[in-house]
mmCIF file of C-alpha atoms in Angstrom:
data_model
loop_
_atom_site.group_PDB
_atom_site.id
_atom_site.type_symbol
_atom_site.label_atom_id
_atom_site.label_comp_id
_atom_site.label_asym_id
_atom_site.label_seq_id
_atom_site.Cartn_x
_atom_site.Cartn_y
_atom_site.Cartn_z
ATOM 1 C CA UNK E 13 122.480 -86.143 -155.223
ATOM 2 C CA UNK E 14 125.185 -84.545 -153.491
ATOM 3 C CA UNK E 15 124.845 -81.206 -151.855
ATOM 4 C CA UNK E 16 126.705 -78.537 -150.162
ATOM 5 C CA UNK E 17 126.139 -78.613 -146.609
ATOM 6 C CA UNK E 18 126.432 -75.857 -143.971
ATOM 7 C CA UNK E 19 126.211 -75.694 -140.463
ATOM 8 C CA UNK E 20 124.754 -74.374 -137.875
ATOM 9 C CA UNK E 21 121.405 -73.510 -139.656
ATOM 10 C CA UNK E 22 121.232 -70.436 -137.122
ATOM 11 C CA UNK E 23 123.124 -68.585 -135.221
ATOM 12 C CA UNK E 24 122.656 -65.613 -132.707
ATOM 13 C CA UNK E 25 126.307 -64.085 -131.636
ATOM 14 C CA UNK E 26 126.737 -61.036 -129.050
ATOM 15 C CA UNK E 27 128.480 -57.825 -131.062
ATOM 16 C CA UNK E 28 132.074 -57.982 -130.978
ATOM 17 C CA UNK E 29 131.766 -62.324 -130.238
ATOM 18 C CA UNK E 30 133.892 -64.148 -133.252
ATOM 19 C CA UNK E 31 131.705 -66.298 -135.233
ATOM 20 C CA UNK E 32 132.827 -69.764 -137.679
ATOM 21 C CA UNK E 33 130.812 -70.498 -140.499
ATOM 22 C CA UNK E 34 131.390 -74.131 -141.406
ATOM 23 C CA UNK E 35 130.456 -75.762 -144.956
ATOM 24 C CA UNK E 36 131.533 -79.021 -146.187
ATOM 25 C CA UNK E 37 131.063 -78.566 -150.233
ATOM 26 C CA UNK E 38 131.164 -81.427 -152.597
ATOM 27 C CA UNK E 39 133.408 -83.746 -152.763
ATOM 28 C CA UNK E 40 134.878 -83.393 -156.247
ATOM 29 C CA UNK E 41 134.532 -79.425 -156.896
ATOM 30 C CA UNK E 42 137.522 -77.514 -156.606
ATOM 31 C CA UNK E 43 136.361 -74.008 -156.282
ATOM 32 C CA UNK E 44 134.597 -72.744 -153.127
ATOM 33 C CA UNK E 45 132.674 -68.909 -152.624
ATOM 34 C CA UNK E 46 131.040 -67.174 -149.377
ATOM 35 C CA UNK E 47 128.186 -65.422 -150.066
ATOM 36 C CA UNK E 48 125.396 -63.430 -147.828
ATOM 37 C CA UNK E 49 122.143 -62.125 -148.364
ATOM 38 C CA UNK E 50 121.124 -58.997 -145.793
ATOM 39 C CA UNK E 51 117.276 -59.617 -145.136
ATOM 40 C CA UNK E 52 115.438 -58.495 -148.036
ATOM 41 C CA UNK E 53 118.314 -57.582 -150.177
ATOM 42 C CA UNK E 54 120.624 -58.803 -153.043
ATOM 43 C CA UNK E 55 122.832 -62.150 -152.501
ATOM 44 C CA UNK E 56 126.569 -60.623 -152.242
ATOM 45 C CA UNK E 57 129.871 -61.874 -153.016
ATOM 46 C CA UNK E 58 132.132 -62.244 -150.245
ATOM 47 C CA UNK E 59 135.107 -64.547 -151.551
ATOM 48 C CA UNK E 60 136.208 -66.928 -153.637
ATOM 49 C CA UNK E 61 138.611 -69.830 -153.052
ATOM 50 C CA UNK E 62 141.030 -72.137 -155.090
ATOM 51 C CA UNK E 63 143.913 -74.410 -154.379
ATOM 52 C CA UNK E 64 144.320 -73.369 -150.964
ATOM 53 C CA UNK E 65 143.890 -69.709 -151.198
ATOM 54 C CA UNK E 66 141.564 -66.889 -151.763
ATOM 55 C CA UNK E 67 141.067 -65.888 -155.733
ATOM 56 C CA UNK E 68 139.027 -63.245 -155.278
ATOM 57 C CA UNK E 69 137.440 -61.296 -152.671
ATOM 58 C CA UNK E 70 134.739 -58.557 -152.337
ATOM 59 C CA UNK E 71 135.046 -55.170 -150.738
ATOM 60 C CA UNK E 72 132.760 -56.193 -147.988
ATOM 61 C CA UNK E 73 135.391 -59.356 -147.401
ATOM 62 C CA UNK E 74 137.662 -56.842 -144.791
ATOM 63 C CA UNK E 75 139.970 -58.017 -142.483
ATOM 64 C CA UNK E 76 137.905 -58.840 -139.777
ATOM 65 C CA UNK E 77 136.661 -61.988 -142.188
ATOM 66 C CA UNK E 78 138.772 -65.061 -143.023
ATOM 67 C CA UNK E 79 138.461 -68.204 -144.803
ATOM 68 C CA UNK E 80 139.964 -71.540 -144.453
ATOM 69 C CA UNK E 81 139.757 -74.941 -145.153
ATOM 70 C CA UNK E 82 141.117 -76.904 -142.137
ATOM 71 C CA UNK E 83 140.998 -80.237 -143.699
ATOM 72 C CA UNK E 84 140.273 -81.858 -147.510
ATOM 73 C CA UNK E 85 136.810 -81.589 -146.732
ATOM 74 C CA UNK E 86 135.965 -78.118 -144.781
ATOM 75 C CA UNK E 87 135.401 -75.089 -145.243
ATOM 76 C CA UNK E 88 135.059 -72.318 -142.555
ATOM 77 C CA UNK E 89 133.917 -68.222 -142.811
ATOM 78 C CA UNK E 90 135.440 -66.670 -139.513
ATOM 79 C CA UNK E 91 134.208 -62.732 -138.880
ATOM 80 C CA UNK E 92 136.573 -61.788 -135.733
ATOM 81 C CA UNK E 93 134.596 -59.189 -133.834
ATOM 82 C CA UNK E 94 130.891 -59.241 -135.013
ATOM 83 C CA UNK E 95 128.630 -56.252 -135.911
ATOM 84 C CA UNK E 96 125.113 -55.437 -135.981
ATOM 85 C CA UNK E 97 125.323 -54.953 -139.783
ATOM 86 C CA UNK E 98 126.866 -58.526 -139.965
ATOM 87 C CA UNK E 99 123.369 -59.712 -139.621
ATOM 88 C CA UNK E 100 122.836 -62.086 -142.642
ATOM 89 C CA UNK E 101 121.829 -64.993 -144.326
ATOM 90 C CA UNK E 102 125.890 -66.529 -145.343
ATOM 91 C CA UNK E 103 125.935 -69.328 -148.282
ATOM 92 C CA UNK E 104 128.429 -71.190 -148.872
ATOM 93 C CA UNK E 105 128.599 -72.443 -152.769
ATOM 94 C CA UNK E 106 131.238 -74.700 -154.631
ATOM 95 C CA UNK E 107 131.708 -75.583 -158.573
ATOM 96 C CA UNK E 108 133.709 -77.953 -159.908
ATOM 97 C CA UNK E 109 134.985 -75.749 -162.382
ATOM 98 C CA UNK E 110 134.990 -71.652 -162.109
ATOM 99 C CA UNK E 111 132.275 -70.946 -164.937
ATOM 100 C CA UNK E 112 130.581 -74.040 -164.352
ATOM 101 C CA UNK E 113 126.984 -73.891 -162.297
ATOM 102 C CA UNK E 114 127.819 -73.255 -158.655
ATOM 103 C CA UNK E 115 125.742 -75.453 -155.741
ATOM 104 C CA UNK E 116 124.688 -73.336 -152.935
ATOM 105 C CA UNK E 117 123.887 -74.674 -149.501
ATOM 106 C CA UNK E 118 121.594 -73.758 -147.264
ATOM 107 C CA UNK E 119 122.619 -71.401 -145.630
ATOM 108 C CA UNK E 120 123.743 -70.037 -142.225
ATOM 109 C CA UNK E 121 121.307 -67.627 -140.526
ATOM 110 C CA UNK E 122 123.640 -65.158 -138.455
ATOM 111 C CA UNK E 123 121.759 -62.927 -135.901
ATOM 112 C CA UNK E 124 124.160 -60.337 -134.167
ATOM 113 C CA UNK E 125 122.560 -58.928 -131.070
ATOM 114 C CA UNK Y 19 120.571 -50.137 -163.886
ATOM 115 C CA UNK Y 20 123.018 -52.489 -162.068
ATOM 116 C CA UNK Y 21 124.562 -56.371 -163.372
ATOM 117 C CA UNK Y 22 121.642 -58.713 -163.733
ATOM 118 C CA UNK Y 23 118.787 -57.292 -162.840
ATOM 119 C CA UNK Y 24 115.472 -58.898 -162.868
ATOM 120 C CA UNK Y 25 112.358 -57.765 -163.952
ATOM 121 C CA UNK Y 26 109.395 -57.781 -162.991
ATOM 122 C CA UNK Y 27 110.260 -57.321 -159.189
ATOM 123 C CA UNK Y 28 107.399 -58.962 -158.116
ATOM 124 C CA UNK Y 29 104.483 -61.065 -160.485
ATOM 125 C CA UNK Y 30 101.209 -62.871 -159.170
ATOM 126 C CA UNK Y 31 99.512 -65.309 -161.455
ATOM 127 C CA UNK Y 32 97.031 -67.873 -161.664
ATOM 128 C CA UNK Y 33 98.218 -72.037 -161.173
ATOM 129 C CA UNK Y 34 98.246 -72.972 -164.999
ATOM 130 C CA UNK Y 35 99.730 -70.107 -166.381
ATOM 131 C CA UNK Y 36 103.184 -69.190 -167.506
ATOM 132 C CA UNK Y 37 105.410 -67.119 -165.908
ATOM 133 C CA UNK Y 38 108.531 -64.925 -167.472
ATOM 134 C CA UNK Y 39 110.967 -63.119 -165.741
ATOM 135 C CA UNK Y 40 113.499 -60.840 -167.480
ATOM 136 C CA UNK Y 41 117.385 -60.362 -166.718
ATOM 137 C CA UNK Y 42 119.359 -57.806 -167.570
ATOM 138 C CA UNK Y 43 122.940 -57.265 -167.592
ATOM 139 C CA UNK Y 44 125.640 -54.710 -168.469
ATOM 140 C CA UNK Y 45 129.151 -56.560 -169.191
ATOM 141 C CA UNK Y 46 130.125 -59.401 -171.626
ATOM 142 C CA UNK Y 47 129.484 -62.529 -170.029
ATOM 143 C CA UNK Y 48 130.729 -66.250 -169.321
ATOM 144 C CA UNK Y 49 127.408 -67.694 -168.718
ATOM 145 C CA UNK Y 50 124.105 -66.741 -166.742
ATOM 146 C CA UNK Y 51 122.099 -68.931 -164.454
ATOM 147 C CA UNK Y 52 119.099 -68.785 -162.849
ATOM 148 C CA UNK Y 53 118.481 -69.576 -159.153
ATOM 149 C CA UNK Y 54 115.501 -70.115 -157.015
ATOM 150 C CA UNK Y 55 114.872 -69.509 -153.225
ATOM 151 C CA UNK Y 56 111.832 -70.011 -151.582
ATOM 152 C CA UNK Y 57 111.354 -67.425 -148.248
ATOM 153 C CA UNK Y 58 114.063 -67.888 -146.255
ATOM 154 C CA UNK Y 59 115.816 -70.731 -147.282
ATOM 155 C CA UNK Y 60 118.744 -71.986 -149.861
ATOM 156 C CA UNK Y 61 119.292 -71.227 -153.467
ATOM 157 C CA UNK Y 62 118.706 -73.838 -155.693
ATOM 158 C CA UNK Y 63 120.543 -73.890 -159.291
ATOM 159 C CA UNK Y 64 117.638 -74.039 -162.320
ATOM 160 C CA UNK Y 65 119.805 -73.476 -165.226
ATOM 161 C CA UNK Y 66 122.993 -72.578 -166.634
ATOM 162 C CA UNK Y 67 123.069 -71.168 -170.327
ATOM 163 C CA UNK Y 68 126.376 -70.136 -171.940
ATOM 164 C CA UNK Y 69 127.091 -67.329 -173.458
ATOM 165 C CA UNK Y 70 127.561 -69.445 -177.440
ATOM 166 C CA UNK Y 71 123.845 -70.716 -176.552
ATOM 167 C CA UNK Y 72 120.481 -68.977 -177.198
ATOM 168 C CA UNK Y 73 117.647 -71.558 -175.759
ATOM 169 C CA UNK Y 74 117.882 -73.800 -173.157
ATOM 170 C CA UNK Y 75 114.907 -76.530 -171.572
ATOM 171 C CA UNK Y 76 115.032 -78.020 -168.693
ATOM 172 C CA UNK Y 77 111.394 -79.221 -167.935
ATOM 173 C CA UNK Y 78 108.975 -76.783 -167.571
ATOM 174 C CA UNK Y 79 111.330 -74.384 -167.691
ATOM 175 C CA UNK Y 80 112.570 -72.507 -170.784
ATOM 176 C CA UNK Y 81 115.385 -69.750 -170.857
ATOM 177 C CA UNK Y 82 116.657 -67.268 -173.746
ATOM 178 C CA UNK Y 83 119.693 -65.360 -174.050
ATOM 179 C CA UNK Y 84 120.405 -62.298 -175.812
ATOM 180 C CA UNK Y 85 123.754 -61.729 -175.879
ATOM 181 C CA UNK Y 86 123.477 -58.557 -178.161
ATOM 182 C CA UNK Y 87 120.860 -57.346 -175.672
ATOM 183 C CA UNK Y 88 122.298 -58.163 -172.825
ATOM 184 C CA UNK Y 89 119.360 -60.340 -171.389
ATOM 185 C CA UNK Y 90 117.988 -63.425 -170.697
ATOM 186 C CA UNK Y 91 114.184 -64.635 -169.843
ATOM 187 C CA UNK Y 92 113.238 -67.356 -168.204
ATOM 188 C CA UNK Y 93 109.921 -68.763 -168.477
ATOM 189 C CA UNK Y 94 108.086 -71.038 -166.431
ATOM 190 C CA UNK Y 95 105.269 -73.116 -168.353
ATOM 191 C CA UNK Y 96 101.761 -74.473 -166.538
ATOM 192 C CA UNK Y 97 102.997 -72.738 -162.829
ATOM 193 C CA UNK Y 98 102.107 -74.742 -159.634
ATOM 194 C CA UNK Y 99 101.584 -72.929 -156.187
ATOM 195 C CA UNK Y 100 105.030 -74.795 -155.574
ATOM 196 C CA UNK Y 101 106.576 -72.844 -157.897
ATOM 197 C CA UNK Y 102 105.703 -69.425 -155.607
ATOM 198 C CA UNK Y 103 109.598 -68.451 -154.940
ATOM 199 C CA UNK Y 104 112.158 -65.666 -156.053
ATOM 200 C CA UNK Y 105 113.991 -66.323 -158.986
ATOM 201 C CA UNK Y 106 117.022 -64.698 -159.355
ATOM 202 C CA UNK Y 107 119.766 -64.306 -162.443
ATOM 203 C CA UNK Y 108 123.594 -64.412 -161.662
ATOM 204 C CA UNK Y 109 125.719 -63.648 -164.326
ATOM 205 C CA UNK Y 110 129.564 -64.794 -164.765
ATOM 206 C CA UNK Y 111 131.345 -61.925 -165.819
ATOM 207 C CA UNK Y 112 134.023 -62.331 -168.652
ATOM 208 C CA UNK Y 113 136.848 -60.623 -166.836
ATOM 209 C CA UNK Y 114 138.324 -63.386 -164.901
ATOM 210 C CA UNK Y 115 136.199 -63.066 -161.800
ATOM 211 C CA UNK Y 116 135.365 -65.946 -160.193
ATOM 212 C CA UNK Y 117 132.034 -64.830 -158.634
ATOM 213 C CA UNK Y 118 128.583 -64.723 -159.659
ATOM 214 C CA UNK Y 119 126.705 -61.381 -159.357
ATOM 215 C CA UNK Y 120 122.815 -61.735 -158.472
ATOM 216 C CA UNK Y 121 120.294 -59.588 -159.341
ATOM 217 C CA UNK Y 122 117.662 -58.825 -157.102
ATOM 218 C CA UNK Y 123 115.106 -60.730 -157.862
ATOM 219 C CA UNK Y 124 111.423 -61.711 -159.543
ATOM 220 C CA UNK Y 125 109.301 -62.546 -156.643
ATOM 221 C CA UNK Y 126 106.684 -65.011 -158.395
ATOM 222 C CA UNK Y 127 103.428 -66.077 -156.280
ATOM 223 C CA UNK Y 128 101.170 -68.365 -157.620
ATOM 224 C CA UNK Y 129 97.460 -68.694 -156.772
ATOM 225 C CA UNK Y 130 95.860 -71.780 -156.774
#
């Protein structure tokens, strides 16, 4: 069954060290989405993508993060200068349509020390 | 209360038994699915249910939606201990947003 894959599983970062995210989603769906989970709290929207640019982004989405996708099948979260707060769980999910069920990987475990 | 939010926030029940969660939300919707994520890991899609549909199975798993309430249940028949996990509602908005908003959670344990 195909699956959304992200990578690295973890990651530990020094404050103010720029991070990539990386997340290949499946092959066919055309709409991509960041999202994080802070330990013990609610899974949060970051951003939304679509034919090569962002549709929608959150208030937390400031400009220290950035999205891309590098190649047809990549695509990256960069946060520029890392905080503390930063500290998160970061899913990566992609639907083939926009109000269609959306496949979440497995996340990226970010640690900011 | 806030978009989708789940209650209870946390229920314990014996293997065998069923198991409902509610969700609750505030604005007209697309569609509303239900997620699962066991401690620390991914979030894997259950079920999607539109906002034209009232009942949907998949498995052991039934869910409702109440469009005139602004809720959905989702039930869990005969639990396992495998099925110990949060379960968590996202709801598409109707206004054009492309994002799901999650509520925060039903954290279901199951005793064997």
């Amino acid at each position: 069954e195909p699956e959304v894959t992200q990578t690295p599983s973890h990651q530990v970062t020094q404050m103010g060290q720029e991070v990539i995210l990386r997340c290949v989603p499946i092959s066919n769906h055309l709409y991509f989405y960041w999202y994080r989970q802070i330990l013990g709290q609610k899974v949060e929207f970051l951003v939304s993508f679509y034919n090569n640019e962002i549709s929608e982004k959150s208030e937390i989405f400031d400009d220290q993060f950035s999205v891309e996708r590098p190649d047809g099948s990549n695509f990256t979260l960069k946060i520029r200068s890392t905080k503390l707060e930063d500290s998160a769980m970061y899913f990566c999910a992609s639907s083939d349509r926009g109000w269609t069920e959306a496949f979440f990987g497995q996340g990226t475990r970010l640690t900011v020390v | 209360s806030q978009q989708g939010e789940e209650d209870p926030q946390a229920l314990s029940i014996q293997e065998g038994e069923n198991a409902t969660m509610n969700c609750s939300y505030k604005t007209s919707i697309n569609n509303l699915q239900w997620y699962r994520q066991n401690s620390g890991r991914g979030l894997v899609h259950l079920i999607l249910i539109r906002s034209n549909e009232r009942e949907k199975h998949s498995g052991r798993l039934r869910v409702t939606l109440d469009t005139s309430k602004k809720s959905s249940s989702l039930l869990i028949t005969a639990s396992r201990a495998a099925d110990t996990a949060s379960y968590f509602c996202a709801t598409d908005m109707d206004t054009g947003r492309r994002a799901l908003t999650f509520g925060s959670g039903t954290r279901l344990q199951v005793q064997p």
